[in-house]
Coordinates of C-alpha atoms and ligand atoms in Angstrom, one line a residue:
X1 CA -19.1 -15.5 40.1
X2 CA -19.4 -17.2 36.9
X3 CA -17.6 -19.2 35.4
X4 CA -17.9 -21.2 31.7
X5 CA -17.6 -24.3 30.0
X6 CA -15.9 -22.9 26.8
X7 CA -15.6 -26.7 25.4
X8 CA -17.4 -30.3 27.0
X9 CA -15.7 -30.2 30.3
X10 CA -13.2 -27.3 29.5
X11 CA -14.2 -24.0 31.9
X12 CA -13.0 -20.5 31.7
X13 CA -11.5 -20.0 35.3
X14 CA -9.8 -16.6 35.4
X15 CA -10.6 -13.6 36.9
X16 CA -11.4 -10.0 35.0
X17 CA -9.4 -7.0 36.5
X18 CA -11.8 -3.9 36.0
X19 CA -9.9 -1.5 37.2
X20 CA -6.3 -2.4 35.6
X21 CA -4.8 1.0 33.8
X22 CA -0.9 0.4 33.7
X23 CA 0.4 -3.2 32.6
X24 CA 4.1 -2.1 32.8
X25 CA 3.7 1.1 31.5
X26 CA 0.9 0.0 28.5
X27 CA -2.6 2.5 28.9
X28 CA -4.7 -0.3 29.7
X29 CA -7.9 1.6 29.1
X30 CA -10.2 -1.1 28.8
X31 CA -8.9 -3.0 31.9
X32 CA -7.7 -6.7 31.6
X33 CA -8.2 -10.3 32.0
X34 CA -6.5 -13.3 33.7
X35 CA -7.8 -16.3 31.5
X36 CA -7.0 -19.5 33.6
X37 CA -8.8 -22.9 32.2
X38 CA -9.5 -25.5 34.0
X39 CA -9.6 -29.3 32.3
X40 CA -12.2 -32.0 34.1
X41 CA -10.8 -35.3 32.7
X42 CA -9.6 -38.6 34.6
X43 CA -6.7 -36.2 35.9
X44 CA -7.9 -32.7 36.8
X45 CA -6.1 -29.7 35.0
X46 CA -5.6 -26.2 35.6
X47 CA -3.9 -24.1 32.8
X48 CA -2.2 -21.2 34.1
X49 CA -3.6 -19.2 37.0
X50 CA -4.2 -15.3 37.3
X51 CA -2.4 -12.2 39.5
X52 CA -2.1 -12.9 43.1
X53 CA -4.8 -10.3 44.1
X54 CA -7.4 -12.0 41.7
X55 CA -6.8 -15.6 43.7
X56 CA -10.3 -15.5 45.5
X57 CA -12.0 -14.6 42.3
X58 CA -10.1 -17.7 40.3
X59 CA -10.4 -20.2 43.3
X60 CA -14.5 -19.3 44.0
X61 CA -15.0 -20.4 40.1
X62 CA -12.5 -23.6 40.4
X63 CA -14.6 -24.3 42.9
X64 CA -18.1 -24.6 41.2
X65 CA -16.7 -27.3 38.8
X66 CA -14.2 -29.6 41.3
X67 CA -13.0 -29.7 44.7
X68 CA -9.6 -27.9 44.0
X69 CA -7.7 -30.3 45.8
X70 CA -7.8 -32.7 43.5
X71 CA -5.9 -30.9 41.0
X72 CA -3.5 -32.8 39.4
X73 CA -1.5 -31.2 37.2
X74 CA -1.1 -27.5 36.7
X75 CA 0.4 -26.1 33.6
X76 CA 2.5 -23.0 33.3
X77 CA 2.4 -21.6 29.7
X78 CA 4.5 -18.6 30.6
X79 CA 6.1 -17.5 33.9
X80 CA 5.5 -13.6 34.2
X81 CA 3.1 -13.4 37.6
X82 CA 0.4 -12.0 35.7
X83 CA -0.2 -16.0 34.9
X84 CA 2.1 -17.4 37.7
X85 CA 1.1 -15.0 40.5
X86 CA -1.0 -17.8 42.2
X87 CA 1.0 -20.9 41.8
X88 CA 1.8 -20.9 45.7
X89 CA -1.7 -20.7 46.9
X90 CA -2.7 -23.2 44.6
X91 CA 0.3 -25.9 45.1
X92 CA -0.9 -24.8 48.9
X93 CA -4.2 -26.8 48.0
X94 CA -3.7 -29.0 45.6
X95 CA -0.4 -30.2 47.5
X96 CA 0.1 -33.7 45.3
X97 CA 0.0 -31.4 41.7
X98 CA 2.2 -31.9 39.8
X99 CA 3.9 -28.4 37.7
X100 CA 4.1 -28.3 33.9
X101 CA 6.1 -26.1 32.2
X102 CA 9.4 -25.9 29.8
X103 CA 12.7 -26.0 30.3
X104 CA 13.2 -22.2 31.0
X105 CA 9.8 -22.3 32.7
X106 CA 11.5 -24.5 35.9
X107 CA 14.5 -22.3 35.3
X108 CA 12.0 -18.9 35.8
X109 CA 10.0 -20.5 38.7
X110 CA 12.4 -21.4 40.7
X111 CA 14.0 -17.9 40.6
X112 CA 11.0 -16.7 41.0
X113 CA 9.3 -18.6 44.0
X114 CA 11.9 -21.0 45.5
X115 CA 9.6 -23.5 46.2
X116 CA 10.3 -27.4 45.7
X117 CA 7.2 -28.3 43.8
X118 CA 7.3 -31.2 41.8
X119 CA 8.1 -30.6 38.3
X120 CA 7.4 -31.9 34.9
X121 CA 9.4 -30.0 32.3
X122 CA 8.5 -30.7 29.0
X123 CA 9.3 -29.8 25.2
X124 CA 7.8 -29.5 21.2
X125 CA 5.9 -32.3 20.6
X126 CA 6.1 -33.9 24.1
X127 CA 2.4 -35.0 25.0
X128 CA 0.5 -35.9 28.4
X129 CA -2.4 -37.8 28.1
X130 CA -5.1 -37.3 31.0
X131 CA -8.0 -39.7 30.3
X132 CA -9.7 -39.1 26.7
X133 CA -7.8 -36.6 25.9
X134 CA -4.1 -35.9 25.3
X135 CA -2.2 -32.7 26.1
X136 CA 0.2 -31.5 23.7
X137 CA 2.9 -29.1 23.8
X138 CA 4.7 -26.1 21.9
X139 CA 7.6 -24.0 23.1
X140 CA 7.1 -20.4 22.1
X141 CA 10.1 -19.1 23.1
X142 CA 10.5 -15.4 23.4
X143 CA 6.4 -15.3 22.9
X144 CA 6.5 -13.1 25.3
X145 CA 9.6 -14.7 27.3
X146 CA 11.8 -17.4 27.0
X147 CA 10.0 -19.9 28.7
X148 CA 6.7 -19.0 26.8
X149 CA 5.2 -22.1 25.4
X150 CA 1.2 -23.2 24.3
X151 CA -0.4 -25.8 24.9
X152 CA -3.2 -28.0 22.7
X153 CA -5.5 -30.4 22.8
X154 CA -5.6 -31.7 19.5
X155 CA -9.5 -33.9 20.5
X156 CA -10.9 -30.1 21.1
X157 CA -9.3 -28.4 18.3
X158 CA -8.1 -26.3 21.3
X159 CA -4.9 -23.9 21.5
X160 CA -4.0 -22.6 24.8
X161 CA -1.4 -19.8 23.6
X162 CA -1.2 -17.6 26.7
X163 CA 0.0 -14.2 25.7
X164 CA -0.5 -14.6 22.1
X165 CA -3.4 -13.3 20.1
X166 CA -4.2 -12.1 23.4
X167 CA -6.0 -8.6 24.6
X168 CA -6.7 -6.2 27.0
X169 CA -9.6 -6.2 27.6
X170 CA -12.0 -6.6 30.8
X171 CA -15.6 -7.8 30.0
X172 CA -18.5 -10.1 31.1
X173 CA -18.6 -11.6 27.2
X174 CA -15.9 -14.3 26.6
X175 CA -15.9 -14.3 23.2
X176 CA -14.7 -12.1 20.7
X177 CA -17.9 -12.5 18.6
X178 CA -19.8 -11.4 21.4
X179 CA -17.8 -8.1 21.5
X180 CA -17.4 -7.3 17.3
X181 CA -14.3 -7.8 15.4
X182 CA -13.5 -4.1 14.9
X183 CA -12.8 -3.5 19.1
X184 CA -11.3 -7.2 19.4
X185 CA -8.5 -6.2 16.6
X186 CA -7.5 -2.9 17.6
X187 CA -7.0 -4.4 20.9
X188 CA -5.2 -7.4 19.8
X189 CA -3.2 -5.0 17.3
X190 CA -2.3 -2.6 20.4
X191 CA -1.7 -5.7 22.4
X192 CA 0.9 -7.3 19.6
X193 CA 2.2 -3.8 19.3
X194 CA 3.4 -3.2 23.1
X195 CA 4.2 -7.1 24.0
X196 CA 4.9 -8.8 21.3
X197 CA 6.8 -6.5 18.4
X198 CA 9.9 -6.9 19.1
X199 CA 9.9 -10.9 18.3
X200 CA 8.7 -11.0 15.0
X201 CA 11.0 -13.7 14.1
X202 CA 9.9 -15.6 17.1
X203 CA 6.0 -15.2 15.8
X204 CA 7.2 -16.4 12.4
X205 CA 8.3 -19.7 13.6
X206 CA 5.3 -20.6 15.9
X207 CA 2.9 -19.3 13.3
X208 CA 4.3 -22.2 11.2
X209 CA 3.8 -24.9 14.0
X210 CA 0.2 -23.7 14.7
X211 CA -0.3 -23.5 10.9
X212 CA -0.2 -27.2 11.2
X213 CA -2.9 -27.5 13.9
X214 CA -6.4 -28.2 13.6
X215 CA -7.9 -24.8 15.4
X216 CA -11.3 -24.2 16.4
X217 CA -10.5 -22.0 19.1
X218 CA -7.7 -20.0 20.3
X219 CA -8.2 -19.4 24.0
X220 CA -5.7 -16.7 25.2
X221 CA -4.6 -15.7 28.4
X222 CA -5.8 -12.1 28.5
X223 CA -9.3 -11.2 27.1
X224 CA -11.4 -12.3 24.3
X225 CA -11.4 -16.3 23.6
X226 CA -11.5 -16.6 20.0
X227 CA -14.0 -19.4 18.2
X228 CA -14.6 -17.3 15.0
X229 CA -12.3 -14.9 13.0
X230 CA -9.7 -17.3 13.8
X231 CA -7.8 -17.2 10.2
X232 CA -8.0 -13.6 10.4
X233 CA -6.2 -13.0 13.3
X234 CA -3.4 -15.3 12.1
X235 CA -3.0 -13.3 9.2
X236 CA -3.4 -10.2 11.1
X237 CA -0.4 -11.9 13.4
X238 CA 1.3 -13.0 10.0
X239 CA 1.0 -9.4 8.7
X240 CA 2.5 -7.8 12.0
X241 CA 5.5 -10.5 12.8
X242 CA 6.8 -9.6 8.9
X243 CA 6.9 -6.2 10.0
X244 CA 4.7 -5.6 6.6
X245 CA 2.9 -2.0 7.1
X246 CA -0.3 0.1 5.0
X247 CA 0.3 2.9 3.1
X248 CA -0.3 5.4 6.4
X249 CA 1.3 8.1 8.1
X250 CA 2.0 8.9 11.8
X251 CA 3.2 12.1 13.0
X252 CA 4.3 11.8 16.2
X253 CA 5.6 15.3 18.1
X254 CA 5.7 18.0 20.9
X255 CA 6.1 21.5 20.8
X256 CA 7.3 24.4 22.9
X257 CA 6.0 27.6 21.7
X258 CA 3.9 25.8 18.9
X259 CA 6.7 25.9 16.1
X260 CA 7.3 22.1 15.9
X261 CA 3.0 22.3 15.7
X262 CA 3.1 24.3 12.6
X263 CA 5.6 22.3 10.6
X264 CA 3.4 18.9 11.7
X265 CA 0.6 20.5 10.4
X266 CA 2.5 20.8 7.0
X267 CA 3.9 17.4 6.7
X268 CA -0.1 16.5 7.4
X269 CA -1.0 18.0 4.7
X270 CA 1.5 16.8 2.3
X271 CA 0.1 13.5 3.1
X272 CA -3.7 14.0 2.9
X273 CA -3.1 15.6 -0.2
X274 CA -1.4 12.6 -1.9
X275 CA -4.4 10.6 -0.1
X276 CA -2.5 9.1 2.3
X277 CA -4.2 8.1 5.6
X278 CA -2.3 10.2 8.1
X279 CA -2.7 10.5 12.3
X280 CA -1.6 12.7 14.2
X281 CA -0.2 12.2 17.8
X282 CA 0.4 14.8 20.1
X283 CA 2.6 14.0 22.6
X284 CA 1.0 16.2 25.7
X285 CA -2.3 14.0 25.2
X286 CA -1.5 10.8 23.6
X287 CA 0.1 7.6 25.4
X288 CA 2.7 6.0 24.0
X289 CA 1.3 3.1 24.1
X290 CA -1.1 3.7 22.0
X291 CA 0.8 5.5 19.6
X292 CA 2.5 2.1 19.5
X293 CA -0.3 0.8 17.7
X294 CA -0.5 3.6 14.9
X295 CA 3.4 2.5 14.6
X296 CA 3.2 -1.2 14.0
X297 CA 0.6 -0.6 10.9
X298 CA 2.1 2.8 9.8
X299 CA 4.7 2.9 6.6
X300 CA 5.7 6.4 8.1
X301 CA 7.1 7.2 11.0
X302 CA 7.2 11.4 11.7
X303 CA 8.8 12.5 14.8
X304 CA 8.9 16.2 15.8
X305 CA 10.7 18.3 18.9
X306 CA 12.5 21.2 19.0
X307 CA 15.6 21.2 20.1
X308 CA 15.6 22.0 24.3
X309 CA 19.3 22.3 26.0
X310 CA 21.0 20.6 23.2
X311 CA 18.2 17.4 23.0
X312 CA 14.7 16.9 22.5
X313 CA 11.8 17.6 24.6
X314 CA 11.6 14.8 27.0
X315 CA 8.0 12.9 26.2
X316 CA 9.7 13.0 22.8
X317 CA 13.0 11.2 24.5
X318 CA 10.6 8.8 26.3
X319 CA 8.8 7.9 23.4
X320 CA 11.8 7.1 21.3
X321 CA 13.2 4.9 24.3
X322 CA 9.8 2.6 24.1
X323 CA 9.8 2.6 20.5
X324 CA 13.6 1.5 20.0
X325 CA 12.7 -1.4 22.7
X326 CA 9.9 -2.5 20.4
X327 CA 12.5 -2.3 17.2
X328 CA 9.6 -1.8 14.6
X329 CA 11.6 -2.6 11.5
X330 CA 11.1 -1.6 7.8
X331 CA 9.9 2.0 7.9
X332 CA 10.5 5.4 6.8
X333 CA 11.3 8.0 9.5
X334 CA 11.3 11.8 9.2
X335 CA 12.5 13.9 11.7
X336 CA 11.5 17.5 12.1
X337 CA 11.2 20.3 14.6
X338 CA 12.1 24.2 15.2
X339 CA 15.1 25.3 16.7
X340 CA 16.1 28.7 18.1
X341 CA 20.4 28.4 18.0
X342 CA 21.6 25.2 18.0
X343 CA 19.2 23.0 16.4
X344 CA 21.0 19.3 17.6
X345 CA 17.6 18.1 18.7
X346 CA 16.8 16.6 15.5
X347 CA 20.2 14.5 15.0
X348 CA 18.9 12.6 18.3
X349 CA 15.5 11.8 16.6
X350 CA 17.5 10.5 13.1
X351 CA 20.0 8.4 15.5
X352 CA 16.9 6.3 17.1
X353 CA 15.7 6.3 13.4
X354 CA 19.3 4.7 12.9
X355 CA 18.8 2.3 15.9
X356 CA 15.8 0.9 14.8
X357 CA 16.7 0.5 10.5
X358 CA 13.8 2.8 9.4
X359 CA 14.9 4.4 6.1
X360 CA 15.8 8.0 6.6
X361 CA 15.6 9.9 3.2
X362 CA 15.4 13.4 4.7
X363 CA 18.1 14.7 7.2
X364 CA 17.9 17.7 8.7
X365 CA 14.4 19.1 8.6
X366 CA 14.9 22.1 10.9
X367 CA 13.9 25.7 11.2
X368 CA 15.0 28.4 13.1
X369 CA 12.4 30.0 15.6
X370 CA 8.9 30.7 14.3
X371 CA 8.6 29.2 10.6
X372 CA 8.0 31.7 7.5
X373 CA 5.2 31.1 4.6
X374 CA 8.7 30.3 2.8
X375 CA 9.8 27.5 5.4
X376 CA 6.9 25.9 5.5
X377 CA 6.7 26.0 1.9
X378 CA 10.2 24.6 1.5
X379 CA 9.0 22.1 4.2
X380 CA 6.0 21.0 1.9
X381 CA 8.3 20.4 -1.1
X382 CA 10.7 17.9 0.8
X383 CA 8.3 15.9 1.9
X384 CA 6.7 15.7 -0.9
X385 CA 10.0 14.6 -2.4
X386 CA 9.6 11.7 -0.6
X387 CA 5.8 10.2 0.1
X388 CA 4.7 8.3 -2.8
Ligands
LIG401 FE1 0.5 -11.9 30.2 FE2 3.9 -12.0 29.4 O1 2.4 -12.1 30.5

């Protein structure tokens, strides 16, 4: 197995899961990777590890560069087991390591594997120096959990941000310039838009502690290490964390007896008319995860069920749940669907609307069984009421 020396005596260590499909319910379509790095200095440094099935695979390519026993430190950037899933075999090697991590890192790996390794907690600006080069830190809180933090070596111009501007991807290339910029962003922008979203204000404030670094690459902890494009995917990150969206349109539905289809095909059409990017997103074949994506760089937000037992058609239930947890913010969401009596199905899609803050100008966009040239009509003239 092969491993890399992405800097003069810094390797890529990690291991590439293939076959990966579900990371906690995110379509994972191009499979994943682990990045672990591995620091050959006076003291020997391993940054992160990878998920405990992918030990061999991380161990085999420690291996080729140092005896792995003579690890000396190993840092924790963040403690989800996707990155801390190995820290027992390894402390089980390198037995005199000392653990680095922050404050709510200890707190999270001690819950989490009640072992009495020795620990070095550390915080902003703290800095360990490990022969010619020095180790610097930055706590990232809630990027993605609270004991997130990133690590850089300001001699290498080298951030080690763990989950940030980090993708799923799986591939033999370890660059993003090896792949192309067009797959490495929609990946990064599906990756920010399922993890990271909901801390916006979280992103803000580390973006304006890296903004003081001198970067010349950003190696992440899952897929493509970037050493180009690296101002554009801050301002891609800069774009997303202030919840600022294009001019687009996603129309997000399901439909029983192809009703709720017909008025989605309308609202469609309003929108290509006025020349307004527009996607559409059927429920029975799209995930929701990567609807999330259309979401985070959409302006509107169209959700469409009919009303079924007094609610909504339950993919459209399930997608409102994940979208809520993500909390997009500054939108515009229209609700719409067919009804046959009732017709309450469309208050629950306005309420998550509610929830997350989106600006609802339209209420009640509902029609009774199969929709009329007149309904449809009427439907067309709302909307266009309200897409500028
Ligand atoms: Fe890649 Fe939040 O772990």
């Amino acid at each position: 197995m092969r491993h890399l020396e992405i800097k003069k005596n810094i390797y890529w260590v990690g291991a590439v899961d293939w076959d990966l499909r579900n990371f906690h319910g995110y379509l994972t379509e191009r499979g994943s990777t682990y990045n672990a790095y591995l620091i050959v200095d006076e003291k020997i440094v391993l940054v992160d590890t990878v998920k405990h099935y992918l030990f061999d695979e991380m161990l085999e390519r420690i291996k080729k560069v140092v005896d792995p026993a003579r690890i000396d430190y190993v840092i924790s950037n963040h403690t989800e087991m996707d990155h801390s899933g190995c820290l027992p075999r390894i402390f089980e090697i390198a037995k005199d390591a000392t653990l680095i991590c922050s404050p709510n890192g200890e707190k999270g790996l001690k819950r989490h594997f009640k072992k009495d390794w020795t620990f070095k907690v550390v915080n902003t600006g703290d800095t360990v120096n490990i022969g010619r080069r020095d180790l610097k830190f930055v706590l990232t809180p809630m990027v993605h959990w609270p004991d997130s933090m990133a690590t850089y070596i300001p001699e290498e111009k080298l951030l080690l941000p763990n989950d940030a501007f980090g993708q799923h991807i799986a591939t033999s290339e370890r660059f993003t310039d090896e792949i192309g910029w067009d797959i490495v962003r929609e990946e990064a922008a599906k990756y920010y838009a399922n993890i990271v979203l909901p801390f916006g204000a979280q992103v803000r404030k580390a973006l304006e502690t890296v903004g003081s670094l001198d970067i010349d690459m950003i190696a992440p902890s899952h897929g493509l290490i970037w050493r180009k494009d690296i101002k554009e995917i801050i301002a891609c990150y800069k774009k997303w964390s202030s919840n600022t969206c294009d001019n687009k349109a996603v129309i997000i539905y399901d439909t029983m007896w192809h009703s709720t289809e017909k008025m989605a095909c309308v609202i469609k059409d309003v929108f290509e008319e006025k020349g307004i990017r527009c996607t559409m997103r059927y429920l029975g074949t799209n995930h929701i995860s990567n609807i999330m994506k259309d979401v985070l760089e959409s302006r509107y937000i169209c959700v469409g069920s009919p009303t079924l037992n007094n609610g909504i058609l339950p993919t459209v239930s399930a997608f409102l749940t994940y979208m809520k947890g993500l909390a997009p913010k500054d939108r515009t969401g229209i609700a719409f669907g067919s009804y046959g009596w009732g017709g309450q199905g469309i208050v629950e899609i306005e309420k998550s609307f509610e929830m997350c803050k989106f600006q609802v100008p339209l209420k009640g966009l509902r029609i009774q069984y199969i929709p009329g040239d007149d309904d449809l009509s009427n439907l067309k003239n709302e909307i266009n009421r309200v897409v500028s």
